[in-house]
mmCIF file with all atom_site columns, C-alpha atoms in Angstrom:
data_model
loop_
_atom_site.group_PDB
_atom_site.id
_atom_site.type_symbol
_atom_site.label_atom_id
_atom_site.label_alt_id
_atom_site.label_comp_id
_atom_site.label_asym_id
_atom_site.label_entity_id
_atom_site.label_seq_id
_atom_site.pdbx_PDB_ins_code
_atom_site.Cartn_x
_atom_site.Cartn_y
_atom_site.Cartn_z
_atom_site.occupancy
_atom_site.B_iso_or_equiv
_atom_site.pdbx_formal_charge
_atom_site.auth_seq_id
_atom_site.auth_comp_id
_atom_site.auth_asym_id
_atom_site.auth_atom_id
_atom_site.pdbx_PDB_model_num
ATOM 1   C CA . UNK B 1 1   ? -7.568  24.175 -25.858 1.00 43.00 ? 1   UNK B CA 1
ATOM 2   C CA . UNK B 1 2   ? -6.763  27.384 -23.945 1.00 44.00 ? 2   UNK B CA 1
ATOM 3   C CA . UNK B 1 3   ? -4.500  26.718 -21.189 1.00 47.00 ? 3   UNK B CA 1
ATOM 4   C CA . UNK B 1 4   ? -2.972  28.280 -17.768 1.00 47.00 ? 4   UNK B CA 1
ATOM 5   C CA . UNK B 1 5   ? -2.466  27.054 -14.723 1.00 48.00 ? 5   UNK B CA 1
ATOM 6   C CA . UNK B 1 6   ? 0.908   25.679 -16.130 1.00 50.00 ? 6   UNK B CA 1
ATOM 7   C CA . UNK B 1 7   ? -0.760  23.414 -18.573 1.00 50.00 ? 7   UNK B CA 1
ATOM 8   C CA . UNK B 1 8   ? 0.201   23.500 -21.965 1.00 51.00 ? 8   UNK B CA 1
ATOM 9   C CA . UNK B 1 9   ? -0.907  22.176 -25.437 1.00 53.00 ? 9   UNK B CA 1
ATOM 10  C CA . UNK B 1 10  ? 2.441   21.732 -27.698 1.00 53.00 ? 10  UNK B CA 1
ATOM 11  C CA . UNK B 1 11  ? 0.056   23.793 -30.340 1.00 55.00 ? 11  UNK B CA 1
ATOM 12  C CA . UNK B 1 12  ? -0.994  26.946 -27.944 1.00 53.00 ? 12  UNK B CA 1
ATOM 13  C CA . UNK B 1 13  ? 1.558   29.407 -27.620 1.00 54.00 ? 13  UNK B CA 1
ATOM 14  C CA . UNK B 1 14  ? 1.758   32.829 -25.914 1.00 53.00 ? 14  UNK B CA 1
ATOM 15  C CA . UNK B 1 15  ? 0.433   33.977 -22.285 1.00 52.00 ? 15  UNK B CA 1
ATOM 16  C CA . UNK B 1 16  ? -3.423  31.936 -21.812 1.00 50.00 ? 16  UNK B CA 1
ATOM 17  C CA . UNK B 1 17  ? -5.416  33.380 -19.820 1.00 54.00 ? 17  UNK B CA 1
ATOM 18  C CA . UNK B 1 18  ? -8.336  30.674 -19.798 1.00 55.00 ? 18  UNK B CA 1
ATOM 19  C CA . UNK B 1 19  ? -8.717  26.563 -19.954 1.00 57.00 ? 19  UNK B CA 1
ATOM 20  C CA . UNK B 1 20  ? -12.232 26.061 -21.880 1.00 59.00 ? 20  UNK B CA 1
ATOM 21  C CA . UNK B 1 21  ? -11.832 24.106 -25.115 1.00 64.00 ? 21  UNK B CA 1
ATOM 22  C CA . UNK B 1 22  ? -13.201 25.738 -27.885 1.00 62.00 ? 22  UNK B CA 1
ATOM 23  C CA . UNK B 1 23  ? -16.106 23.772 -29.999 1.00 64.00 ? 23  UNK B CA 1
ATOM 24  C CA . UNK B 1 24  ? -17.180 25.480 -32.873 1.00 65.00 ? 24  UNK B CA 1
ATOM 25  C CA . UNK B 1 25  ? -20.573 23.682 -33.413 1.00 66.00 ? 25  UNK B CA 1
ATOM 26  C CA . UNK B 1 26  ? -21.850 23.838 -29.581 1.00 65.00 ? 26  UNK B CA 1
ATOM 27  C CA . UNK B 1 27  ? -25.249 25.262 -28.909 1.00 70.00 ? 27  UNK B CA 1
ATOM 28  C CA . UNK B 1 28  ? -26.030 28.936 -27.823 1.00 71.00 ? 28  UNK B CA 1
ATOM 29  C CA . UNK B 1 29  ? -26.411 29.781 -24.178 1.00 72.00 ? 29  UNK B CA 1
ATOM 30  C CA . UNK B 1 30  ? -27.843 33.212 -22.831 1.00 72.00 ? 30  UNK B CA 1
ATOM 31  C CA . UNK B 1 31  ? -27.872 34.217 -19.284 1.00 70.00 ? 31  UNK B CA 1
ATOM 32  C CA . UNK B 1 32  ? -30.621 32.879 -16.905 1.00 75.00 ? 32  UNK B CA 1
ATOM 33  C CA . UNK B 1 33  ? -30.547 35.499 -14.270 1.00 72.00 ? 33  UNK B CA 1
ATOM 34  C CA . UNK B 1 34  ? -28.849 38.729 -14.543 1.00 70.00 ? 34  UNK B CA 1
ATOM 35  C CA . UNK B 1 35  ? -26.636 39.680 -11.279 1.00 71.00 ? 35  UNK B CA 1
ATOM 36  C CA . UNK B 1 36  ? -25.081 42.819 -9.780  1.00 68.00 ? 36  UNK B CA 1
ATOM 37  C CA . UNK B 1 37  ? -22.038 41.058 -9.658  1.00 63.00 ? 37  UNK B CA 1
ATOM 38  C CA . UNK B 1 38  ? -20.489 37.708 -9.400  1.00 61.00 ? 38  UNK B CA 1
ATOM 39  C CA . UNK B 1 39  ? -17.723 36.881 -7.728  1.00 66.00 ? 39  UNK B CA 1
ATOM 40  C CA . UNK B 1 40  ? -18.847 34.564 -5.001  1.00 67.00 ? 40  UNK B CA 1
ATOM 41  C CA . UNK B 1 41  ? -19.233 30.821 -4.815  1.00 76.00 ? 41  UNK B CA 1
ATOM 42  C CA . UNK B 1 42  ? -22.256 29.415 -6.305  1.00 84.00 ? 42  UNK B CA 1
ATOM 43  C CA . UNK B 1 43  ? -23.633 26.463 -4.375  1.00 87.00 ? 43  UNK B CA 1
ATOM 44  C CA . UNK B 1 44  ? -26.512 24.620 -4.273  1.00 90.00 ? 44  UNK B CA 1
ATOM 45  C CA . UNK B 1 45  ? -28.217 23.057 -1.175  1.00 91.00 ? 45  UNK B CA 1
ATOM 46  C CA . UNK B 1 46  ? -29.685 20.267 -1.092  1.00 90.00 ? 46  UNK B CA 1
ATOM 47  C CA . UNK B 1 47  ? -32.656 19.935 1.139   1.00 91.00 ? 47  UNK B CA 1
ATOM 48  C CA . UNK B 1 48  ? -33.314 23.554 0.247   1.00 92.00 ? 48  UNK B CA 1
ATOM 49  C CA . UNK B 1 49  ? -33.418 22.922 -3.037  1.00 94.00 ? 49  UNK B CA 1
ATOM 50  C CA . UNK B 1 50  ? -31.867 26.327 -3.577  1.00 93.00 ? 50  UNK B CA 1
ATOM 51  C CA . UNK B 1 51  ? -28.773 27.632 -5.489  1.00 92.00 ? 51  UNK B CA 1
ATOM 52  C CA . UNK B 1 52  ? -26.755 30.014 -3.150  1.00 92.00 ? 52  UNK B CA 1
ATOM 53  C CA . UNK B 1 53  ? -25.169 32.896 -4.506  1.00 91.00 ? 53  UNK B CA 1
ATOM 54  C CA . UNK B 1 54  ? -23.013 35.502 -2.084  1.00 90.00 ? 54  UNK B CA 1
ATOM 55  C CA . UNK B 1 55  ? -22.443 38.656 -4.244  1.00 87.00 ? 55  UNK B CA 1
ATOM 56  C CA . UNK B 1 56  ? -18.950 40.283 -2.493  1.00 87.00 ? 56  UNK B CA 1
ATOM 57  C CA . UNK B 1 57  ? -20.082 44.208 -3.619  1.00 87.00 ? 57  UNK B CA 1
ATOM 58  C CA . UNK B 1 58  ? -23.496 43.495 -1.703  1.00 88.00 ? 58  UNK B CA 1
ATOM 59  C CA . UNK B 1 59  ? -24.847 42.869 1.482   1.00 92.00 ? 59  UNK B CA 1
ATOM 60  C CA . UNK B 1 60  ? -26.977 40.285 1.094   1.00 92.00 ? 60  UNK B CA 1
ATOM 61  C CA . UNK B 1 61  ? -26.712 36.788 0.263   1.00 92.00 ? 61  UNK B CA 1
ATOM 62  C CA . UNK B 1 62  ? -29.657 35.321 -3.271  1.00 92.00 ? 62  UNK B CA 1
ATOM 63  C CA . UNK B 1 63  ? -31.003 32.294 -2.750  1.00 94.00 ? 63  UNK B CA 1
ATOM 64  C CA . UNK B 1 64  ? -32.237 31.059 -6.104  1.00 92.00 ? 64  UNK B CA 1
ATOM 65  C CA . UNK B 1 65  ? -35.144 28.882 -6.697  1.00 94.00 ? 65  UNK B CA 1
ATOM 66  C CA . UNK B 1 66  ? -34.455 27.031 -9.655  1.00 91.00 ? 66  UNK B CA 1
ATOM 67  C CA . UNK B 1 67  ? -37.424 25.904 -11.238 1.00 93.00 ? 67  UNK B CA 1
ATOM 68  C CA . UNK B 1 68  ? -39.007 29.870 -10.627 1.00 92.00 ? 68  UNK B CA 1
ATOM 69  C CA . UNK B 1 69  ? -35.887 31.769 -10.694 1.00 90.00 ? 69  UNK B CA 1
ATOM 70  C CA . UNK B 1 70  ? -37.322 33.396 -7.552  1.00 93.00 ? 70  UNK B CA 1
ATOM 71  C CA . UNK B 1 71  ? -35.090 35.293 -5.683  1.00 93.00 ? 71  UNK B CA 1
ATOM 72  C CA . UNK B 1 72  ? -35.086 35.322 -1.712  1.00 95.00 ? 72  UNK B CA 1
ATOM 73  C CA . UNK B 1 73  ? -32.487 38.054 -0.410  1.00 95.00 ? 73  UNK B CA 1
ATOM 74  C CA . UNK B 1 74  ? -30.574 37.234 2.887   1.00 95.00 ? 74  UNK B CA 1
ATOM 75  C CA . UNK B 1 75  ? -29.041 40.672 4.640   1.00 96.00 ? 75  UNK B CA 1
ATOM 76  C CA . UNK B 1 76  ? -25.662 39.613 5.384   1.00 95.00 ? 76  UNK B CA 1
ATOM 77  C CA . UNK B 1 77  ? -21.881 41.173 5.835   1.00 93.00 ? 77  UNK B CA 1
ATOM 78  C CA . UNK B 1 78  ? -20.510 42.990 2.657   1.00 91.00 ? 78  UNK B CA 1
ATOM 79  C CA . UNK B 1 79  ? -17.425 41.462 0.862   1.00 89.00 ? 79  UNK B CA 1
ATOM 80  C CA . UNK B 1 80  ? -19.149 37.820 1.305   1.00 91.00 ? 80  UNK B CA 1
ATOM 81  C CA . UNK B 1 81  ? -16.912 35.088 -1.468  1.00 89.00 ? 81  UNK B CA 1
ATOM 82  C CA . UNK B 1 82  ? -18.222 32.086 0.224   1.00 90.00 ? 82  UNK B CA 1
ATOM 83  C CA . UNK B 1 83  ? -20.842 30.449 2.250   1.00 93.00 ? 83  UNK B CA 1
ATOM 84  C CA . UNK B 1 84  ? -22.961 27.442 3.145   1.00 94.00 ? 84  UNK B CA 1
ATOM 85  C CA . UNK B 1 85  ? -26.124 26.708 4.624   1.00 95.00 ? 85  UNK B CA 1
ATOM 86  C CA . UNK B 1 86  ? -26.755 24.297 7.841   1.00 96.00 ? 86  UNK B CA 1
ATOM 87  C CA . UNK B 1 87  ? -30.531 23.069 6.775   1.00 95.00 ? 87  UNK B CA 1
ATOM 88  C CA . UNK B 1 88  ? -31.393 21.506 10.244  1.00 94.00 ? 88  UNK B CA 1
ATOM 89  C CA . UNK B 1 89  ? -30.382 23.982 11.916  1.00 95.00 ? 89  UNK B CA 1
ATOM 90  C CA . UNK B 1 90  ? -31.798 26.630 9.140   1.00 95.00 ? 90  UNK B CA 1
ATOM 91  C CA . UNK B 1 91  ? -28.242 28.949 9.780   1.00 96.00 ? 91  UNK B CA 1
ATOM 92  C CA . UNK B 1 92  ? -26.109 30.672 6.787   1.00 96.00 ? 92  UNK B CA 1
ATOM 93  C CA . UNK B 1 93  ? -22.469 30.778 7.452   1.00 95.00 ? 93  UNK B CA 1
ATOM 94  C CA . UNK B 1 94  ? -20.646 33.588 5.719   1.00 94.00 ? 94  UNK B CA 1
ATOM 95  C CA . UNK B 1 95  ? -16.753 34.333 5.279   1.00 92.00 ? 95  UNK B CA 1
ATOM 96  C CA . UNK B 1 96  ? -16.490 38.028 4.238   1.00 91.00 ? 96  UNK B CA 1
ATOM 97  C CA . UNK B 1 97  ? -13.357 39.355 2.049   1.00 87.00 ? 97  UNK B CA 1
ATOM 98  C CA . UNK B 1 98  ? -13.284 42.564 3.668   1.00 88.00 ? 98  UNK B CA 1
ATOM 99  C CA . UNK B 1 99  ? -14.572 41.884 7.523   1.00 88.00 ? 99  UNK B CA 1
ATOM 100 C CA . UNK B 1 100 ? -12.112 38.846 7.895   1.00 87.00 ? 100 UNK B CA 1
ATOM 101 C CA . UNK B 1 101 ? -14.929 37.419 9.511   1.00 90.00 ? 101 UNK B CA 1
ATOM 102 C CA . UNK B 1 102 ? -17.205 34.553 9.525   1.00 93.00 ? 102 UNK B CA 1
ATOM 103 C CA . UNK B 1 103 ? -21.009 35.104 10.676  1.00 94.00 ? 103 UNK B CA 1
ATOM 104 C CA . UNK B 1 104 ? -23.619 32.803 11.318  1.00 96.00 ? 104 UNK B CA 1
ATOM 105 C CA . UNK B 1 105 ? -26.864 33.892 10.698  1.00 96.00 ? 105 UNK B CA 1
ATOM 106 C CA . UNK B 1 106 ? -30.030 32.543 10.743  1.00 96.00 ? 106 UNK B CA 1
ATOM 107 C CA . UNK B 1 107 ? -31.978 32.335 7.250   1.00 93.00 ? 107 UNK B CA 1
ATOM 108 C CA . UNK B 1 108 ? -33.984 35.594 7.996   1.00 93.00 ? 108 UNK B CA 1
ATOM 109 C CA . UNK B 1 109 ? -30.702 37.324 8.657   1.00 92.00 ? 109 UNK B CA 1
ATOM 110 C CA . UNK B 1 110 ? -30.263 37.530 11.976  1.00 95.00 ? 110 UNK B CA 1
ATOM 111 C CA . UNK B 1 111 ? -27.280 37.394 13.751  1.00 95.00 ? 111 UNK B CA 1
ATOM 112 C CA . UNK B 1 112 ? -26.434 34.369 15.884  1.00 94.00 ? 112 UNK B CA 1
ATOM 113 C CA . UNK B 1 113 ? -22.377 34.839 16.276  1.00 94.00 ? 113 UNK B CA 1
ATOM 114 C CA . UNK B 1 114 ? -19.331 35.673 14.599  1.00 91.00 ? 114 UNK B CA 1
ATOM 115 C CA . UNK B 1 115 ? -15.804 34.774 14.166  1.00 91.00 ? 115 UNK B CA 1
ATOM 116 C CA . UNK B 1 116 ? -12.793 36.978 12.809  1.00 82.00 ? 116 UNK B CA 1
ATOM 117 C CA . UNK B 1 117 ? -10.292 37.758 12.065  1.00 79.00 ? 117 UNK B CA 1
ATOM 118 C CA . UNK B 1 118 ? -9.447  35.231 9.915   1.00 74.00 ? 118 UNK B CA 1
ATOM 119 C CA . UNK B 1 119 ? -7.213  36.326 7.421   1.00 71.00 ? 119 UNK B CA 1
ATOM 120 C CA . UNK B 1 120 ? -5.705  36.288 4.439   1.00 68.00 ? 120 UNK B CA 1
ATOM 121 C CA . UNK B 1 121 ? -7.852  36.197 1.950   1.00 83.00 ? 121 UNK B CA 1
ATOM 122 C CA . UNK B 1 122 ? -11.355 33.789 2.685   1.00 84.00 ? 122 UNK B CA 1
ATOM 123 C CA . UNK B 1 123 ? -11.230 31.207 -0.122  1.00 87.00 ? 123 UNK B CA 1
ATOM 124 C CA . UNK B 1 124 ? -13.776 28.637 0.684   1.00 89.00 ? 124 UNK B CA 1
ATOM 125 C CA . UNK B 1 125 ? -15.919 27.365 3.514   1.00 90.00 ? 125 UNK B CA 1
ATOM 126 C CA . UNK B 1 126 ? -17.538 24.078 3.835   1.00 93.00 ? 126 UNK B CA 1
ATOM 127 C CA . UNK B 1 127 ? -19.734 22.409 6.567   1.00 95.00 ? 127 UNK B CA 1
ATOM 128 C CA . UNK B 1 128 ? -19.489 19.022 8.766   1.00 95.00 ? 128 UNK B CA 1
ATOM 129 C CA . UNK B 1 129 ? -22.847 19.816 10.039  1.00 94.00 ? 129 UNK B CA 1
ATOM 130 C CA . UNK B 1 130 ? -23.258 16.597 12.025  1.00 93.00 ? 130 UNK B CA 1
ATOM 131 C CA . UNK B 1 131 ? -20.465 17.603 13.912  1.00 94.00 ? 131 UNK B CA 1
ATOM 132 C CA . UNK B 1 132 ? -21.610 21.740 13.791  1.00 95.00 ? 132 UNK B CA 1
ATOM 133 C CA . UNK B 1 133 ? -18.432 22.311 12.179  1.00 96.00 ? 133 UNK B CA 1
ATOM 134 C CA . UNK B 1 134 ? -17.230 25.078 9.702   1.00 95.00 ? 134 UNK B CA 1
ATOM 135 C CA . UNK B 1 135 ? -13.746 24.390 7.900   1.00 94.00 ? 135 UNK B CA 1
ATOM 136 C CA . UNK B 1 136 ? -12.684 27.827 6.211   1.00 91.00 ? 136 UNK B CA 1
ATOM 137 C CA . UNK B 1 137 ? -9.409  27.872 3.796   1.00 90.00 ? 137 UNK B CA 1
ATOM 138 C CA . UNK B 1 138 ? -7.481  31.055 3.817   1.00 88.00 ? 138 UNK B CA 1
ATOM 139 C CA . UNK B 1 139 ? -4.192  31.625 1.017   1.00 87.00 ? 139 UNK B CA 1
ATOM 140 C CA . UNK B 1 140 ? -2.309  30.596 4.019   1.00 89.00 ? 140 UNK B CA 1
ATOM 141 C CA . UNK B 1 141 ? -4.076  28.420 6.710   1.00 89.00 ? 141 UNK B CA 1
ATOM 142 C CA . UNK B 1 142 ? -7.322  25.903 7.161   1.00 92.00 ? 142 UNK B CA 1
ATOM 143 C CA . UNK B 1 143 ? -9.599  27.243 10.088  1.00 91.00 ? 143 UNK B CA 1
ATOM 144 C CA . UNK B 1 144 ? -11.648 24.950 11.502  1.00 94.00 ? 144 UNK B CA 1
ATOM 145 C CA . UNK B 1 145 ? -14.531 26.535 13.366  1.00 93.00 ? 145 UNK B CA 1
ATOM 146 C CA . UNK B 1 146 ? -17.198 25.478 15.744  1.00 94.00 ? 146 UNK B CA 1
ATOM 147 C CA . UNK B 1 147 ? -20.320 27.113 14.973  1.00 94.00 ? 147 UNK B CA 1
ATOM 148 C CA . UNK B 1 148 ? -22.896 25.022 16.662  1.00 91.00 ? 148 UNK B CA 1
ATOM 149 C CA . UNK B 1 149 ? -22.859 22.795 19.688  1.00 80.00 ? 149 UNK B CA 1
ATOM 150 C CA . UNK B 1 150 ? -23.404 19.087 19.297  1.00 75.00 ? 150 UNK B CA 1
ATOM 151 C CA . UNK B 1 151 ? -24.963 16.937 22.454  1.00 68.00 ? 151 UNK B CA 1
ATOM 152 C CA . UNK B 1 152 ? -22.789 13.874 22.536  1.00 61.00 ? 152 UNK B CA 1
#
């Protein structure tokens, strides 16, 4: 095993840099799509049936089909790491590394609001959708963000 993180094999010594154990007999695997960059959360969405993938040095968000490998580009904010998709309400939430801000969008790419600045650092964002919520974690705080209105 290659270790970091603080975890440590008694026989791997030195500075790791990665934790994937190493199997000598495993199978070959060759990339499926070729990207700009990646840097951004992949997620997949159910109901969509789409894998989403922000690229940060872009301004658009792929949405992958996975049986095609079609490609749908959203126009979004540059710098996006993370985002999620609301599929009743067909919006794309996206928390940008360099705009401190989170936009919702609808799946064509247009703009329905945004919130900012939230900062330091966007790590991850996550949806409570029956409650039209957005939780967004930061290096240093949890925002929790109302992004569509709920009739009670």
């Amino acid at each position: 095993f290659q270790a970091e993180d603080g975890i440590r094999d008694y026989k791997v010594t030195g500075v790791q840099t990665c934790a994937l154990p190493i199997y000598p007999d495993s199978g070959l695997v060759t990339p499926w799509i070729e990207v700009p960059a990646l840097d951004g959360r992949v997620v997949w969405v159910p109901g969509l049936e789409r894998i989403l993938l922000p690229l940060p040095n872009r301004p658009e968000i792929w949405l992958i089909d996975p049986k095609t490998g079609g490609v749908e580009r959203i126009p979004t904010q540059p710098g996006v790491r993370t985002a999620a998709i609301d599929v009743e309400r067909r919006l794309l939430l996206t928390a940008s590394l360099l705009t401190g801000q989170v936009l919702v969008q609808r799946l064509d790419g247009s703009i329905v609001d945004h919130f900012g600045t939230l900062m330091p650092m966007v790590r991850n964002l996550v949806l409570d959708t029956a409650r039209g919520e957005a939780w967004l974690s930061t290096w240093t705080a949890l925002y929790r963000i109302p992004y569509a209105p709920v009739a009670e």
